[in-house]
C-alpha positions as a Python dict, from the first residue, in 0.01 Angstrom:
ca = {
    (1, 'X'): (0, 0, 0),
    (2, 'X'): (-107, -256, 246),
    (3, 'X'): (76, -597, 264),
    (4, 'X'): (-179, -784, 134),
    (5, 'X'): (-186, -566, -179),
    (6, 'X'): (156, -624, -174),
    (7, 'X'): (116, -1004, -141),
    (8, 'X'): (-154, -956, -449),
    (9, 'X'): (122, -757, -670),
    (10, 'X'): (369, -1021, -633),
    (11, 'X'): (156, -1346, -694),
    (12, 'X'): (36, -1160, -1045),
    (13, 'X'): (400, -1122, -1072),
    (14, 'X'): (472, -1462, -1019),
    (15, 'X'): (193, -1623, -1221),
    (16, 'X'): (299, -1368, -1502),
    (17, 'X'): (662, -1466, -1509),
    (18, 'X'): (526, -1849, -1459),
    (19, 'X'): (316, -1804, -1779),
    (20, 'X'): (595, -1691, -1966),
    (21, 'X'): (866, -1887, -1850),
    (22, 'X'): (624, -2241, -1934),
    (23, 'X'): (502, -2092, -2266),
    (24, 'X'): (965, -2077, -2299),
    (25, 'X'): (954, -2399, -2193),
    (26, 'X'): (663, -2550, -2367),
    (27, 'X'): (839, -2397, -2652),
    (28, 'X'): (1154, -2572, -2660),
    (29, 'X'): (997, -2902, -2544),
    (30, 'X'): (815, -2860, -2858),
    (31, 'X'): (1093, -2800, -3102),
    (32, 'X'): (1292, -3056, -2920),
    (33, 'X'): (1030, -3308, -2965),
    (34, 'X'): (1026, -3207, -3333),
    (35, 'X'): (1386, -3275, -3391),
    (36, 'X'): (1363, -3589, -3214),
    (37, 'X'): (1076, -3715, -3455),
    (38, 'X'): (1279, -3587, -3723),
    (39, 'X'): (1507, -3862, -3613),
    (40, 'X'): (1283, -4127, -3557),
    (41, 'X'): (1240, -4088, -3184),
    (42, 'X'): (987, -3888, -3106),
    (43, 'X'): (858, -3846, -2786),
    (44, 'X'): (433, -4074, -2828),
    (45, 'X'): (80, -3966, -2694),
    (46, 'X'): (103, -4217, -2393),
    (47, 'X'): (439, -4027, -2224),
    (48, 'X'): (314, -3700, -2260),
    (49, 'X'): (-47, -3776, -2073),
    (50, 'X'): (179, -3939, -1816),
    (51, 'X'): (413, -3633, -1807),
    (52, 'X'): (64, -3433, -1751),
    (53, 'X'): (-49, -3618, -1462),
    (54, 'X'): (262, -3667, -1314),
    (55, 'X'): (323, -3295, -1293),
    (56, 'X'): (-8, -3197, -1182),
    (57, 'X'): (-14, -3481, -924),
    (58, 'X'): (356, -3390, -797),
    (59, 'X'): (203, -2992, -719),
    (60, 'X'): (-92, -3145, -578),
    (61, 'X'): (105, -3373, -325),
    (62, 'X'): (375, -3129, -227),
    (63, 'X'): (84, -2872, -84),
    (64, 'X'): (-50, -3122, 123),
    (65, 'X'): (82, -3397, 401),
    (66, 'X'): (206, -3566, 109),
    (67, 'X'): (506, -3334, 98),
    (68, 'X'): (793, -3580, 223),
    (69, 'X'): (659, -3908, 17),
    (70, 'X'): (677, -3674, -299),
    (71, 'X'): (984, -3509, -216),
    (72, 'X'): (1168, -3810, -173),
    (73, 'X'): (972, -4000, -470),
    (74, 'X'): (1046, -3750, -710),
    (75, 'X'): (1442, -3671, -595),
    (76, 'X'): (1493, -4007, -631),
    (77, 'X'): (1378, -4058, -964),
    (78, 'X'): (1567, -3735, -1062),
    (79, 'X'): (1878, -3857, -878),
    (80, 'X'): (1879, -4214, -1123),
    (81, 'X'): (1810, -3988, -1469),
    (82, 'X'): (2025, -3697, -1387),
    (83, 'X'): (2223, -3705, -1025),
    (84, 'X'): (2403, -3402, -1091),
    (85, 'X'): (2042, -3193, -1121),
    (86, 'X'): (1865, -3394, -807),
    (87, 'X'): (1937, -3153, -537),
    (88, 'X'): (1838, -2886, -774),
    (89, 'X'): (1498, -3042, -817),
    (90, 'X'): (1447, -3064, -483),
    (91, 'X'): (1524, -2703, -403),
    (92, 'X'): (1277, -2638, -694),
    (93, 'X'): (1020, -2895, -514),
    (94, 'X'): (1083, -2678, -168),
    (95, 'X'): (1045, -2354, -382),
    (96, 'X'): (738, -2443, -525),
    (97, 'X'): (584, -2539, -199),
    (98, 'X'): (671, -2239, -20),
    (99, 'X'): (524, -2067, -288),
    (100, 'X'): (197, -2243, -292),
    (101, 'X'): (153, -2238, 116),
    (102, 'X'): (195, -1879, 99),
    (103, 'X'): (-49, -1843, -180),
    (104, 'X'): (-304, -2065, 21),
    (105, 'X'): (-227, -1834, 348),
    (106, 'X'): (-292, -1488, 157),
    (107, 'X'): (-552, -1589, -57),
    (108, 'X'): (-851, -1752, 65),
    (109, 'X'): (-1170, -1616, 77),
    (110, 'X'): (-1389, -1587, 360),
    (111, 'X'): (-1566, -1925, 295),
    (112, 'X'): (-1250, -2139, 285),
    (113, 'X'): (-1232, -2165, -79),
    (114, 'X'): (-880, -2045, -312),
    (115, 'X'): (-912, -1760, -497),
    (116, 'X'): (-807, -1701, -860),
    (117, 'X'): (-447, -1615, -787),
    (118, 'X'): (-385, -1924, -600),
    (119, 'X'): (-556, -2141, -871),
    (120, 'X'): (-385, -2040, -1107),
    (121, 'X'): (-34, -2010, -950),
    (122, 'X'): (-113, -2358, -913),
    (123, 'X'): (-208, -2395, -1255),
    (124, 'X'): (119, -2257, -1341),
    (125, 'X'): (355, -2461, -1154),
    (126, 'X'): (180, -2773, -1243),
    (127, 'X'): (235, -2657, -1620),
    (128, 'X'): (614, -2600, -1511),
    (129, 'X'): (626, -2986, -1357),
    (130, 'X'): (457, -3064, -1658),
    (131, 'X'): (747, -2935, -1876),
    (132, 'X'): (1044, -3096, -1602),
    (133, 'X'): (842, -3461, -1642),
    (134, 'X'): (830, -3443, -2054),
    (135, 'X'): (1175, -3353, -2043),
    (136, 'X'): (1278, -3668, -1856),
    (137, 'X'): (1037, -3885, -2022),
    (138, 'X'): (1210, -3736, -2390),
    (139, 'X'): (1521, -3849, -2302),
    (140, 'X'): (1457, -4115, -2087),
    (141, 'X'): (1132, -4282, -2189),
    (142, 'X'): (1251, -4617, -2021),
    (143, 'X'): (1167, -4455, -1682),
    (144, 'X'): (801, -4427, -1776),
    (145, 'X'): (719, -4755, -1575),
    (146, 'X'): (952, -4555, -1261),
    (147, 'X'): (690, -4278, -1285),
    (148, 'X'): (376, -4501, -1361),
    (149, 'X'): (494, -4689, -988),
    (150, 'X'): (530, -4353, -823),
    (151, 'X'): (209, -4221, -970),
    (152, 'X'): (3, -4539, -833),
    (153, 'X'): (220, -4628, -540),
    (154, 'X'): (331, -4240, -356),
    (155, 'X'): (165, -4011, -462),
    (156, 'X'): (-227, -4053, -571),
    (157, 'X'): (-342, -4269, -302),
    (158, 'X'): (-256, -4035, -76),
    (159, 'X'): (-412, -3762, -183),
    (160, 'X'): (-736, -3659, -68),
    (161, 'X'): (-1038, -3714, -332),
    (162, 'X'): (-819, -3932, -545),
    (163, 'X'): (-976, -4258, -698),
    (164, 'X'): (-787, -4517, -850),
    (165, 'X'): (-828, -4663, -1152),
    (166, 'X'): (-666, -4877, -1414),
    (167, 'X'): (-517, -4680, -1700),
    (168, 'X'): (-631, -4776, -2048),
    (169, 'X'): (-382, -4840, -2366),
    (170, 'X'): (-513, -4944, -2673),
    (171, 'X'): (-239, -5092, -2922),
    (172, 'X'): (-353, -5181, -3300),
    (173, 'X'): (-162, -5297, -3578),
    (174, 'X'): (-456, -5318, -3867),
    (175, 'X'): (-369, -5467, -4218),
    (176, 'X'): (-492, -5460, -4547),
    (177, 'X'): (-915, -5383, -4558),
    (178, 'X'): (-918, -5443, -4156),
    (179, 'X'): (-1132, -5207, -3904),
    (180, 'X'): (-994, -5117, -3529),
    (181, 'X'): (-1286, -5066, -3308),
    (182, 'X'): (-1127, -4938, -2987),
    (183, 'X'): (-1337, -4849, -2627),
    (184, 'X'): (-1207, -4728, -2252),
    (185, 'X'): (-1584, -4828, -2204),
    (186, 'X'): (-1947, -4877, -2426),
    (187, 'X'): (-1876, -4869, -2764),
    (188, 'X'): (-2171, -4889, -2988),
    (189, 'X'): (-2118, -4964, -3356),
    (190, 'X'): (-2360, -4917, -3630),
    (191, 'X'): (-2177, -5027, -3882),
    (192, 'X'): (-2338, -5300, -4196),
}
């Protein structure tokens, strides 16, 4: 067996025990969430698209120069919610670009693009960020604004093909026989 075949066998590895270890994860975010609604606190719609994007973005930055801003970005936010973990996440930061460089390296076809392992390796640890950023955000929601600032501030303009634009949050309170009408842009109501 050659040593890229090798290489091949342990990426599907990886991304196989990545798929199951965020479906594990997604899992107990899921029934924690639940028994957090259960007491009133449940984890909204706004923190988990943040958690999204903040996990995606974080595997984005650490494969490219970005590395060091979200290294230190991210340890620091883990090192105010939970400084006993911090150097942990870091490791797992350094892990997960080692993992991704070497998938770039050993997979990339002749034209320059990623191939299917890589993408979604990628995929997978993003997922995995994903699950460490809804954690945080469960049971620390006060630290959205922390990761809002890092989002804008670190880590997106600095990443190549990024544009920036103003996030959108609707808030409505209707009463009685009242109608929200609620756009991010045109909105076109027929309504007499």
């Amino acid at each position: 067996m050659s040593r890229t075949e090798r290489f091949a066998q342990d990426i599907h590895a990886l991304n196989h025990q990545l798929a199951v270890e965020s479906r594990q994860s997604l899992l107990r975010m899921t029934l924690t969430t639940m028994g957090t609604r259960e007491m009133g606190c449940g984890v909204d719609a706004e923190l988990m698209a943040l958690a999204s994007t903040a996990g995606g973005a974080v595997v984005t930055a650490i494969s490219t120069d970005v590395w060091e801003r979200a290294r230190s970005a991210v340890g620091a936010l883990w090192r105010r919610a939970y400084p006993d973990r911090a150097e942990t996440v870091e490791a797992e930061l350094l892990e997960t670009r080692e993992l991704l460089l070497a998938a770039q390296g050993g997979t990339q076809d002749q034209d320059g693009s990623t191939g299917p392992d890589e993408q979604s390796m990628a995929e997978g640890m993003a997922d995995e960020w994903r699950g460490k950023f809804r954690r945080l955000l469960a049971t620390h929601p006060d630290f959205a604004q922390e990761v809002r600032r890092i989002l804008d501030e670190e880590l997106t303009p600095s990443l190549p093909g990024q544009t920036r634009s103003a996030p959108i949050v609707f808030h409505a309170n209707p009463t009685g026989n009242a109608r929200v009408y609620q756009a991010g842009r045109d909105q076109h109501i027929a309504d007499r």
